[in-house]
Amino acid sequence: MAKILFLTPYPTNSAPSQRFRFEQYFSFFKDENIDYDTLSFLDEATWKIFYQKGFLLKKTLGILKGLLNRHLLLLKIHQYDKIFIHREAAMVGPAYFEWIYSKLFKKEIIFDFDDAIWLKDVSNANQNLSWLKFPDKTKSIIAYSKTIIAGNTFLSNYAKQFNANVYVIPTTIDTNYHYPSKKTISDTIKIGWTGSSTTNKHLELISDVLEHITQTYSNVKIIMISNQPIISSKFKLKFVEWKQSSEIEDLSQIDIGIMPLPDNEWAKGKCGFKGLQYMALEIPTIMSPVGVNTEIIEDGKNGFLASNKNEWISKLSALIESKELREELGRNGRKTIEDNYSVNAHKDFLISLIKH
């Protein structure tokens, strides 16, 4: 039986990038003769405050604890056949641990990443710790690894500069968990967005659009699902605090899902996860035509792409005014997820990369 160690930034079952890239596959491992352990860099206490402003001492102690645990791992690393690293072994410093694992201990590394992490992107809450980030180490981690799993083609093309053994597996949806529910009949149309404090700024990109829509349609409400609200003077919104226990129920109240993005290099590395969630729940979706979004959405068939204010307004208006269009795009979106972005569609390939 193969034994794999998963090294992650965050505790198990806490961060979407981990949950939807590989943790949701753990339930299949026993039948595939794969034994595994997980070891996060941040512990639960540090994770809970890490993206909040302040708490500098607690964050520093949490980082030091993570570094200590990564060193202590060297005492038992011989137990594992392979090391699966999501994003980086340590959230600070150069590719020190990856070099030790691959060069000194001769361990085979599977490296998985789902963002353009070679670019510096530091949350507003942790600007004072930005000097500890070494985004340029990504190319070294890729070079040290045996197998690279990239979340989209843009990321894959970057990785292929440093390693030929690169495979694309998109962020996937468990279609049994993300299952559409029957909506309550209502005259109110809810336009919804989900994200976190690090991506709240993306919703603000279309604040003028949402102001226009809420002024034009009195029956439209804006729903924001996040761990932290934004304060908008241009439009009213209902803030729903994100909770894993109610995430599907909260998303299911949305009638139209939106995913605005800036057109920059960091955004091109995103894996379209918000849109995938909406589509899996048969929520008609509008996304910015940035990066992988143009591969996910066939404009007008399984969703809409909107690149400017006029397109956002016209496509939102079309969905607001037509229940039939919402239902049609919702059904087609769900079919896209089942065929191309579901756990079932990619399970066998991911397991084969881990085993072989």
mmCIF file of C-alpha atoms in Angstrom:
data_model
loop_
_atom_site.group_PDB
_atom_site.id
_atom_site.type_symbol
_atom_site.label_atom_id
_atom_site.label_comp_id
_atom_site.label_asym_id
_atom_site.label_seq_id
_atom_site.Cartn_x
_atom_site.Cartn_y
_atom_site.Cartn_z
ATOM 1 C CA MET A 1 0.000 0.000 0.000
ATOM 2 C CA ALA A 2 1.405 3.386 -1.018
ATOM 3 C CA LYS A 3 1.733 5.918 1.799
ATOM 4 C CA ILE A 4 1.442 9.588 0.851
ATOM 5 C CA LEU A 5 2.029 12.669 2.993
ATOM 6 C CA PHE A 6 -0.034 15.722 2.063
ATOM 7 C CA LEU A 7 1.687 18.966 3.063
ATOM 8 C CA THR A 8 -0.808 21.835 3.068
ATOM 9 C CA PRO A 9 -0.803 25.499 4.096
ATOM 10 C CA TYR A 10 -4.033 25.232 6.083
ATOM 11 C CA PRO A 11 -5.727 22.685 8.372
ATOM 12 C CA THR A 12 -7.736 19.927 6.709
ATOM 13 C CA ASN A 13 -11.288 20.786 5.639
ATOM 14 C CA SER A 14 -10.843 24.516 6.137
ATOM 15 C CA ALA A 15 -9.693 26.136 2.879
ATOM 16 C CA PRO A 16 -11.566 25.818 -0.449
ATOM 17 C CA SER A 17 -8.373 25.370 -2.480
ATOM 18 C CA GLN A 18 -7.522 22.239 -0.507
ATOM 19 C CA ARG A 19 -11.060 20.931 -0.117
ATOM 20 C CA PHE A 20 -11.875 21.062 -3.817
ATOM 21 C CA ARG A 21 -8.509 20.194 -5.322
ATOM 22 C CA PHE A 22 -7.692 17.015 -3.418
ATOM 23 C CA GLU A 23 -9.274 16.591 0.034
ATOM 24 C CA GLN A 24 -12.615 15.564 -1.453
ATOM 25 C CA TYR A 25 -10.822 12.619 -3.084
ATOM 26 C CA PHE A 26 -9.578 11.201 0.232
ATOM 27 C CA SER A 27 -12.702 9.064 0.607
ATOM 28 C CA PHE A 28 -11.670 7.078 -2.483
ATOM 29 C CA PHE A 29 -8.128 6.323 -1.299
ATOM 30 C CA LYS A 30 -8.846 3.256 0.840
ATOM 31 C CA ASP A 31 -10.327 1.346 -2.096
ATOM 32 C CA GLU A 32 -7.274 2.316 -4.148
ATOM 33 C CA ASN A 33 -4.787 1.038 -1.521
ATOM 34 C CA ILE A 34 -3.524 4.509 -0.733
ATOM 35 C CA ASP A 35 -2.680 5.355 2.855
ATOM 36 C CA TYR A 36 -2.165 9.018 3.663
ATOM 37 C CA ASP A 37 -1.443 11.576 6.357
ATOM 38 C CA THR A 38 -1.908 15.341 6.268
ATOM 39 C CA LEU A 39 0.261 17.979 7.915
ATOM 40 C CA SER A 40 -0.671 21.638 7.682
ATOM 41 C CA PHE A 41 1.736 24.540 8.084
ATOM 42 C CA LEU A 42 -0.710 26.659 10.088
ATOM 43 C CA ASP A 43 -2.504 25.115 13.050
ATOM 44 C CA GLU A 44 -6.208 25.698 13.684
ATOM 45 C CA ALA A 45 -5.701 28.621 16.059
ATOM 46 C CA THR A 46 -3.390 30.515 13.696
ATOM 47 C CA TRP A 47 -5.578 29.801 10.653
ATOM 48 C CA LYS A 48 -8.598 31.380 12.358
ATOM 49 C CA ILE A 49 -6.844 34.736 12.774
ATOM 50 C CA PHE A 50 -4.314 34.655 9.929
ATOM 51 C CA TYR A 51 -6.313 36.740 7.441
ATOM 52 C CA GLN A 52 -7.620 39.172 10.044
ATOM 53 C CA LYS A 53 -5.862 42.473 10.669
ATOM 54 C CA GLY A 54 -3.626 42.590 13.717
ATOM 55 C CA PHE A 55 -2.631 39.578 15.845
ATOM 56 C CA LEU A 56 1.018 40.036 14.750
ATOM 57 C CA LEU A 57 2.475 38.166 17.721
ATOM 58 C CA LYS A 58 0.056 35.228 17.360
ATOM 59 C CA LYS A 59 0.740 35.047 13.622
ATOM 60 C CA THR A 60 4.490 35.129 14.180
ATOM 61 C CA LEU A 61 4.287 32.354 16.764
ATOM 62 C CA GLY A 62 2.074 30.327 14.432
ATOM 63 C CA ILE A 63 4.589 30.678 11.593
ATOM 64 C CA LEU A 64 7.469 29.668 13.871
ATOM 65 C CA LYS A 65 5.480 26.630 14.989
ATOM 66 C CA GLY A 66 4.878 25.700 11.349
ATOM 67 C CA LEU A 67 8.593 25.928 10.583
ATOM 68 C CA LEU A 68 9.408 23.796 13.624
ATOM 69 C CA ASN A 69 6.926 21.122 12.569
ATOM 70 C CA ARG A 70 8.362 21.024 9.057
ATOM 71 C CA HIS A 71 11.809 20.381 10.579
ATOM 72 C CA LEU A 72 10.452 17.706 12.942
ATOM 73 C CA LEU A 73 8.913 15.993 9.921
ATOM 74 C CA LEU A 74 12.415 15.092 8.780
ATOM 75 C CA LEU A 75 12.594 12.573 11.640
ATOM 76 C CA LYS A 76 9.775 10.496 10.142
ATOM 77 C CA ILE A 77 9.818 11.347 6.459
ATOM 78 C CA HIS A 78 11.228 7.887 5.712
ATOM 79 C CA GLN A 79 7.724 6.488 6.396
ATOM 80 C CA TYR A 80 6.316 8.013 3.204
ATOM 81 C CA ASP A 81 6.628 6.928 -0.398
ATOM 82 C CA LYS A 82 5.676 10.320 -1.844
ATOM 83 C CA ILE A 83 5.133 13.875 -0.685
ATOM 84 C CA PHE A 84 2.153 15.786 -2.106
ATOM 85 C CA ILE A 85 2.715 19.530 -1.687
ATOM 86 C CA HIS A 86 -0.108 22.000 -2.222
ATOM 87 C CA ARG A 87 1.259 25.438 -3.171
ATOM 88 C CA GLU A 88 4.353 25.325 -0.910
ATOM 89 C CA ALA A 89 5.749 23.318 1.976
ATOM 90 C CA ALA A 90 6.190 26.456 4.087
ATOM 91 C CA MET A 91 4.248 29.697 3.742
ATOM 92 C CA VAL A 92 7.416 31.734 4.282
ATOM 93 C CA GLY A 93 10.979 31.574 3.027
ATOM 94 C CA PRO A 94 12.585 29.970 -0.046
ATOM 95 C CA ALA A 95 12.107 26.392 -1.339
ATOM 96 C CA TYR A 96 14.271 25.072 1.501
ATOM 97 C CA PHE A 97 12.108 22.146 2.580
ATOM 98 C CA GLU A 98 11.294 21.064 -0.969
ATOM 99 C CA TRP A 99 15.032 20.907 -1.686
ATOM 100 C CA ILE A 100 15.664 18.809 1.436
ATOM 101 C CA TYR A 101 12.817 16.387 0.652
ATOM 102 C CA SER A 102 13.814 15.850 -2.965
ATOM 103 C CA LYS A 103 17.597 16.144 -2.891
ATOM 104 C CA LEU A 104 18.660 14.875 0.527
ATOM 105 C CA PHE A 105 15.874 12.382 1.251
ATOM 106 C CA LYS A 106 15.237 11.487 -2.417
ATOM 107 C CA LYS A 107 11.477 11.702 -1.967
ATOM 108 C CA GLU A 108 9.200 11.962 -4.984
ATOM 109 C CA ILE A 109 7.248 15.199 -4.834
ATOM 110 C CA ILE A 110 3.837 15.749 -6.405
ATOM 111 C CA PHE A 111 3.302 19.498 -6.583
ATOM 112 C CA ASP A 112 -0.204 20.946 -6.944
ATOM 113 C CA PHE A 113 -1.024 24.615 -7.436
ATOM 114 C CA ASP A 114 -4.141 26.566 -8.395
ATOM 115 C CA ASP A 115 -3.046 30.214 -8.496
ATOM 116 C CA ALA A 116 -0.311 32.283 -10.129
ATOM 117 C CA ILE A 117 1.690 31.961 -6.921
ATOM 118 C CA TRP A 118 4.939 33.019 -8.612
ATOM 119 C CA LEU A 119 3.487 36.547 -8.498
ATOM 120 C CA LYS A 120 3.529 38.460 -5.231
ATOM 121 C CA ASP A 121 0.020 38.811 -3.844
ATOM 122 C CA VAL A 122 -0.267 39.571 -0.152
ATOM 123 C CA SER A 123 -3.566 40.079 1.672
ATOM 124 C CA ASN A 124 -4.249 43.502 3.162
ATOM 125 C CA ALA A 125 -4.222 41.935 6.619
ATOM 126 C CA ASN A 126 -0.641 40.684 6.255
ATOM 127 C CA GLN A 127 1.223 43.476 4.473
ATOM 128 C CA ASN A 128 3.645 43.731 7.379
ATOM 129 C CA LEU A 129 4.658 40.094 6.803
ATOM 130 C CA SER A 130 5.096 40.430 3.045
ATOM 131 C CA TRP A 131 8.903 40.396 3.302
ATOM 132 C CA LEU A 132 8.672 36.751 4.400
ATOM 133 C CA LYS A 133 7.052 35.702 1.111
ATOM 134 C CA PHE A 134 9.281 34.251 -1.622
ATOM 135 C CA PRO A 135 6.989 33.866 -4.656
ATOM 136 C CA ASP A 136 9.955 33.324 -6.956
ATOM 137 C CA LYS A 137 10.535 29.968 -5.260
ATOM 138 C CA THR A 138 7.645 28.471 -7.246
ATOM 139 C CA LYS A 139 9.916 27.697 -10.208
ATOM 140 C CA SER A 140 12.334 25.889 -7.868
ATOM 141 C CA ILE A 141 9.565 23.794 -6.322
ATOM 142 C CA ILE A 142 8.432 22.840 -9.825
ATOM 143 C CA ALA A 143 11.987 21.874 -10.798
ATOM 144 C CA TYR A 144 12.428 19.726 -7.659
ATOM 145 C CA SER A 145 9.142 17.876 -8.198
ATOM 146 C CA LYS A 146 8.515 14.632 -10.082
ATOM 147 C CA THR A 147 4.911 15.441 -11.046
ATOM 148 C CA ILE A 148 3.185 18.801 -11.414
ATOM 149 C CA ILE A 149 -0.603 19.221 -11.233
ATOM 150 C CA ALA A 150 -1.783 22.624 -12.426
ATOM 151 C CA GLY A 151 -5.299 23.974 -12.059
ATOM 152 C CA ASN A 152 -5.526 25.383 -15.582
ATOM 153 C CA THR A 153 -3.650 25.863 -18.867
ATOM 154 C CA PHE A 154 -2.204 29.253 -17.889
ATOM 155 C CA LEU A 155 -0.574 27.701 -14.811
ATOM 156 C CA SER A 156 0.495 24.654 -16.804
ATOM 157 C CA ASN A 157 2.268 26.791 -19.395
ATOM 158 C CA TYR A 158 4.252 28.488 -16.636
ATOM 159 C CA ALA A 159 5.212 25.154 -15.048
ATOM 160 C CA LYS A 160 6.373 23.656 -18.346
ATOM 161 C CA GLN A 161 9.220 26.171 -18.406
ATOM 162 C CA PHE A 162 10.829 24.260 -15.536
ATOM 163 C CA ASN A 163 9.475 20.695 -15.740
ATOM 164 C CA ALA A 164 8.067 18.640 -18.616
ATOM 165 C CA ASN A 165 5.950 16.379 -16.397
ATOM 166 C CA VAL A 166 2.965 18.725 -16.044
ATOM 167 C CA TYR A 167 -0.715 17.767 -16.031
ATOM 168 C CA VAL A 168 -3.854 19.902 -15.857
ATOM 169 C CA ILE A 169 -6.577 18.914 -13.405
ATOM 170 C CA PRO A 170 -9.151 21.658 -12.824
ATOM 171 C CA THR A 171 -10.579 22.468 -9.449
ATOM 172 C CA THR A 172 -13.496 20.060 -9.260
ATOM 173 C CA ILE A 173 -16.966 19.908 -7.790
ATOM 174 C CA ASP A 174 -18.581 17.018 -5.938
ATOM 175 C CA THR A 175 -21.901 17.019 -7.780
ATOM 176 C CA ASN A 176 -23.523 14.948 -5.041
ATOM 177 C CA TYR A 177 -22.643 17.649 -2.499
ATOM 178 C CA HIS A 178 -23.353 20.560 -4.851
ATOM 179 C CA TYR A 179 -26.809 19.374 -5.805
ATOM 180 C CA PRO A 180 -29.473 21.831 -7.021
ATOM 181 C CA SER A 181 -32.541 22.260 -4.846
ATOM 182 C CA LYS A 182 -35.999 23.367 -5.871
ATOM 183 C CA LYS A 183 -36.260 27.135 -5.537
ATOM 184 C CA THR A 184 -39.042 28.861 -3.665
ATOM 185 C CA ILE A 185 -41.285 30.830 -6.034
ATOM 186 C CA SER A 186 -40.675 34.536 -5.452
ATOM 187 C CA ASP A 187 -40.835 37.822 -7.352
ATOM 188 C CA THR A 188 -37.490 38.807 -5.814
ATOM 189 C CA ILE A 189 -34.399 38.075 -7.935
ATOM 190 C CA LYS A 190 -31.236 37.545 -5.907
ATOM 191 C CA ILE A 191 -27.900 38.266 -7.563
ATOM 192 C CA GLY A 192 -25.202 36.538 -5.535
ATOM 193 C CA TRP A 193 -21.454 36.519 -5.105
ATOM 194 C CA THR A 194 -19.325 34.319 -2.868
ATOM 195 C CA GLY A 195 -15.732 34.812 -1.830
ATOM 196 C CA SER A 196 -13.523 35.821 1.070
ATOM 197 C CA SER A 197 -11.788 38.854 2.502
ATOM 198 C CA THR A 198 -8.937 38.399 0.008
ATOM 199 C CA THR A 199 -11.293 38.544 -3.000
ATOM 200 C CA ASN A 200 -13.953 41.001 -1.784
ATOM 201 C CA LYS A 201 -12.272 43.645 -3.946
ATOM 202 C CA HIS A 202 -13.425 41.749 -7.047
ATOM 203 C CA LEU A 203 -17.092 42.348 -6.225
ATOM 204 C CA GLU A 204 -16.373 46.061 -5.992
ATOM 205 C CA LEU A 205 -15.180 46.019 -9.628
ATOM 206 C CA ILE A 206 -18.811 46.084 -10.763
ATOM 207 C CA SER A 207 -20.246 48.360 -8.081
ATOM 208 C CA ASP A 208 -21.453 50.785 -10.794
ATOM 209 C CA VAL A 209 -23.214 47.901 -12.545
ATOM 210 C CA LEU A 210 -24.927 46.712 -9.381
ATOM 211 C CA GLU A 211 -25.940 50.280 -8.526
ATOM 212 C CA HIS A 212 -27.573 50.600 -11.952
ATOM 213 C CA ILE A 213 -29.312 47.218 -11.690
ATOM 214 C CA THR A 214 -30.748 47.839 -8.208
ATOM 215 C CA GLN A 215 -31.989 51.261 -9.286
ATOM 216 C CA THR A 216 -33.581 49.839 -12.430
ATOM 217 C CA TYR A 217 -35.171 46.732 -10.914
ATOM 218 C CA SER A 218 -36.906 47.196 -7.573
ATOM 219 C CA ASN A 219 -37.267 43.420 -7.149
ATOM 220 C CA VAL A 220 -33.498 42.727 -7.238
ATOM 221 C CA LYS A 221 -31.404 42.096 -4.130
ATOM 222 C CA ILE A 222 -27.629 41.613 -3.912
ATOM 223 C CA ILE A 223 -26.352 38.753 -1.742
ATOM 224 C CA MET A 224 -22.722 38.644 -0.604
ATOM 225 C CA ILE A 225 -21.432 35.426 0.991
ATOM 226 C CA SER A 226 -18.030 35.921 2.559
ATOM 227 C CA ASN A 227 -16.146 35.875 5.837
ATOM 228 C CA GLN A 228 -16.071 39.663 5.853
ATOM 229 C CA PRO A 229 -18.462 42.257 4.372
ATOM 230 C CA ILE A 230 -17.664 45.218 2.163
ATOM 231 C CA ILE A 231 -19.223 48.578 2.867
ATOM 232 C CA SER A 232 -20.694 49.914 -0.363
ATOM 233 C CA SER A 233 -22.266 53.332 -0.666
ATOM 234 C CA LYS A 234 -23.460 52.634 -4.206
ATOM 235 C CA PHE A 235 -25.784 49.703 -3.629
ATOM 236 C CA LYS A 236 -27.360 47.852 -0.753
ATOM 237 C CA LEU A 237 -26.424 44.259 -0.163
ATOM 238 C CA LYS A 238 -27.312 41.501 2.225
ATOM 239 C CA PHE A 239 -24.233 40.042 3.872
ATOM 240 C CA VAL A 240 -24.280 36.325 4.690
ATOM 241 C CA GLU A 241 -21.330 35.083 6.712
ATOM 242 C CA TRP A 242 -19.745 32.069 5.026
ATOM 243 C CA LYS A 243 -20.088 28.847 7.001
ATOM 244 C CA GLN A 244 -19.167 25.448 5.710
ATOM 245 C CA SER A 245 -22.162 23.894 7.443
ATOM 246 C CA SER A 246 -24.585 26.033 5.424
ATOM 247 C CA GLU A 247 -22.595 26.884 2.276
ATOM 248 C CA ILE A 248 -24.837 24.928 -0.111
ATOM 249 C CA GLU A 249 -28.036 26.220 1.484
ATOM 250 C CA ASP A 250 -26.725 29.798 1.322
ATOM 251 C CA LEU A 251 -25.599 29.503 -2.302
ATOM 252 C CA SER A 252 -28.887 27.887 -3.298
ATOM 253 C CA GLN A 253 -30.859 31.034 -2.460
ATOM 254 C CA ILE A 254 -29.087 32.829 -5.339
ATOM 255 C CA ASP A 255 -30.927 33.232 -8.651
ATOM 256 C CA ILE A 256 -27.965 34.627 -10.633
ATOM 257 C CA GLY A 257 -24.310 34.026 -9.767
ATOM 258 C CA ILE A 258 -21.590 36.532 -10.636
ATOM 259 C CA MET A 259 -17.798 36.296 -10.823
ATOM 260 C CA PRO A 260 -16.157 39.592 -11.833
ATOM 261 C CA LEU A 261 -12.351 39.574 -12.145
ATOM 262 C CA PRO A 262 -9.686 42.104 -13.102
ATOM 263 C CA ASP A 263 -7.842 41.331 -16.338
ATOM 264 C CA ASN A 264 -4.351 40.811 -14.928
ATOM 265 C CA GLU A 265 -1.767 38.040 -14.614
ATOM 266 C CA TRP A 266 -2.877 37.005 -11.118
ATOM 267 C CA ALA A 267 -6.513 36.679 -12.201
ATOM 268 C CA LYS A 268 -5.499 34.610 -15.238
ATOM 269 C CA GLY A 269 -4.222 31.991 -12.812
ATOM 270 C CA LYS A 270 -7.583 31.654 -11.040
ATOM 271 C CA CYS A 271 -9.473 28.399 -11.565
ATOM 272 C CA GLY A 272 -13.035 29.714 -11.836
ATOM 273 C CA PHE A 273 -14.172 28.105 -8.610
ATOM 274 C CA LYS A 274 -16.977 30.541 -7.772
ATOM 275 C CA GLY A 275 -18.490 30.023 -11.197
ATOM 276 C CA LEU A 276 -18.148 26.256 -10.946
ATOM 277 C CA GLN A 277 -20.068 26.285 -7.674
ATOM 278 C CA TYR A 278 -22.898 28.349 -9.124
ATOM 279 C CA MET A 279 -23.115 26.192 -12.246
ATOM 280 C CA ALA A 280 -23.185 22.939 -10.272
ATOM 281 C CA LEU A 281 -26.241 24.252 -8.431
ATOM 282 C CA GLU A 282 -27.953 25.207 -11.717
ATOM 283 C CA ILE A 283 -27.523 28.898 -10.952
ATOM 284 C CA PRO A 284 -27.104 30.864 -14.199
ATOM 285 C CA THR A 285 -23.655 32.409 -14.115
ATOM 286 C CA ILE A 286 -21.961 35.537 -15.459
ATOM 287 C CA MET A 287 -18.160 35.670 -15.363
ATOM 288 C CA SER A 288 -15.460 38.017 -16.576
ATOM 289 C CA PRO A 289 -13.752 36.589 -19.686
ATOM 290 C CA VAL A 290 -10.412 36.185 -17.908
ATOM 291 C CA GLY A 291 -8.225 33.084 -17.903
ATOM 292 C CA VAL A 292 -9.960 29.731 -17.526
ATOM 293 C CA ASN A 293 -13.402 31.394 -17.419
ATOM 294 C CA THR A 294 -13.345 31.518 -21.224
ATOM 295 C CA GLU A 295 -12.888 27.734 -21.267
ATOM 296 C CA ILE A 296 -15.647 27.068 -18.739
ATOM 297 C CA ILE A 297 -18.291 29.339 -20.258
ATOM 298 C CA GLU A 298 -19.651 29.078 -23.782
ATOM 299 C CA ASP A 299 -21.237 32.507 -23.927
ATOM 300 C CA GLY A 300 -25.015 32.340 -24.184
ATOM 301 C CA LYS A 301 -25.170 28.556 -23.903
ATOM 302 C CA ASN A 302 -24.099 27.513 -20.395
ATOM 303 C CA GLY A 303 -23.630 30.993 -18.943
ATOM 304 C CA PHE A 304 -22.567 34.493 -19.904
ATOM 305 C CA LEU A 305 -19.244 36.302 -20.236
ATOM 306 C CA ALA A 306 -19.208 40.056 -19.589
ATOM 307 C CA SER A 307 -16.164 42.208 -20.261
ATOM 308 C CA ASN A 308 -17.429 45.744 -19.635
ATOM 309 C CA LYS A 309 -20.153 47.709 -17.842
ATOM 310 C CA ASN A 310 -22.614 47.587 -20.744
ATOM 311 C CA GLU A 311 -22.253 43.822 -21.152
ATOM 312 C CA TRP A 312 -22.700 43.230 -17.422
ATOM 313 C CA ILE A 313 -25.851 45.358 -17.399
ATOM 314 C CA SER A 314 -27.372 43.823 -20.545
ATOM 315 C CA LYS A 315 -26.695 40.224 -19.525
ATOM 316 C CA LEU A 316 -27.857 40.695 -15.956
ATOM 317 C CA SER A 317 -30.984 42.391 -17.298
ATOM 318 C CA ALA A 318 -31.682 39.506 -19.679
ATOM 319 C CA LEU A 319 -31.509 37.015 -16.823
ATOM 320 C CA ILE A 320 -33.565 39.159 -14.460
ATOM 321 C CA GLU A 321 -36.330 39.499 -17.053
ATOM 322 C CA SER A 322 -36.478 35.860 -18.190
ATOM 323 C CA LYS A 323 -37.105 32.936 -15.865
ATOM 324 C CA GLU A 324 -36.855 30.612 -18.882
ATOM 325 C CA LEU A 325 -33.362 31.887 -19.744
ATOM 326 C CA ARG A 326 -32.226 31.464 -16.145
ATOM 327 C CA GLU A 327 -33.459 27.878 -16.139
ATOM 328 C CA GLU A 328 -31.916 27.056 -19.520
ATOM 329 C CA LEU A 329 -28.466 28.410 -18.669
ATOM 330 C CA GLY A 330 -28.682 26.801 -15.237
ATOM 331 C CA ARG A 331 -29.353 23.340 -16.680
ATOM 332 C CA ASN A 332 -26.601 23.682 -19.265
ATOM 333 C CA GLY A 333 -24.181 24.911 -16.633
ATOM 334 C CA ARG A 334 -24.852 21.885 -14.450
ATOM 335 C CA LYS A 335 -24.230 19.589 -17.441
ATOM 336 C CA THR A 336 -20.883 21.314 -18.068
ATOM 337 C CA ILE A 337 -19.812 20.634 -14.492
ATOM 338 C CA GLU A 338 -20.882 16.985 -14.609
ATOM 339 C CA ASP A 339 -19.004 16.370 -17.850
ATOM 340 C CA ASN A 340 -15.843 18.417 -17.356
ATOM 341 C CA TYR A 341 -15.385 19.728 -13.803
ATOM 342 C CA SER A 342 -16.729 17.068 -11.465
ATOM 343 C CA VAL A 343 -14.973 14.733 -9.051
ATOM 344 C CA ASN A 344 -16.232 11.770 -11.071
ATOM 345 C CA ALA A 345 -14.747 13.196 -14.268
ATOM 346 C CA HIS A 346 -11.222 13.502 -12.807
ATOM 347 C CA LYS A 347 -11.042 11.000 -9.940
ATOM 348 C CA ASP A 348 -9.350 8.175 -11.850
ATOM 349 C CA PHE A 349 -6.708 10.428 -13.398
ATOM 350 C CA LEU A 350 -5.744 12.078 -10.109
ATOM 351 C CA ILE A 351 -5.492 8.729 -8.362
ATOM 352 C CA SER A 352 -3.340 7.351 -11.177
ATOM 353 C CA LEU A 353 -0.903 10.287 -10.827
ATOM 354 C CA ILE A 354 -0.688 9.748 -7.069
ATOM 355 C CA LYS A 355 -0.161 5.991 -7.335
ATOM 356 C CA HIS A 356 2.215 5.898 -10.283
#
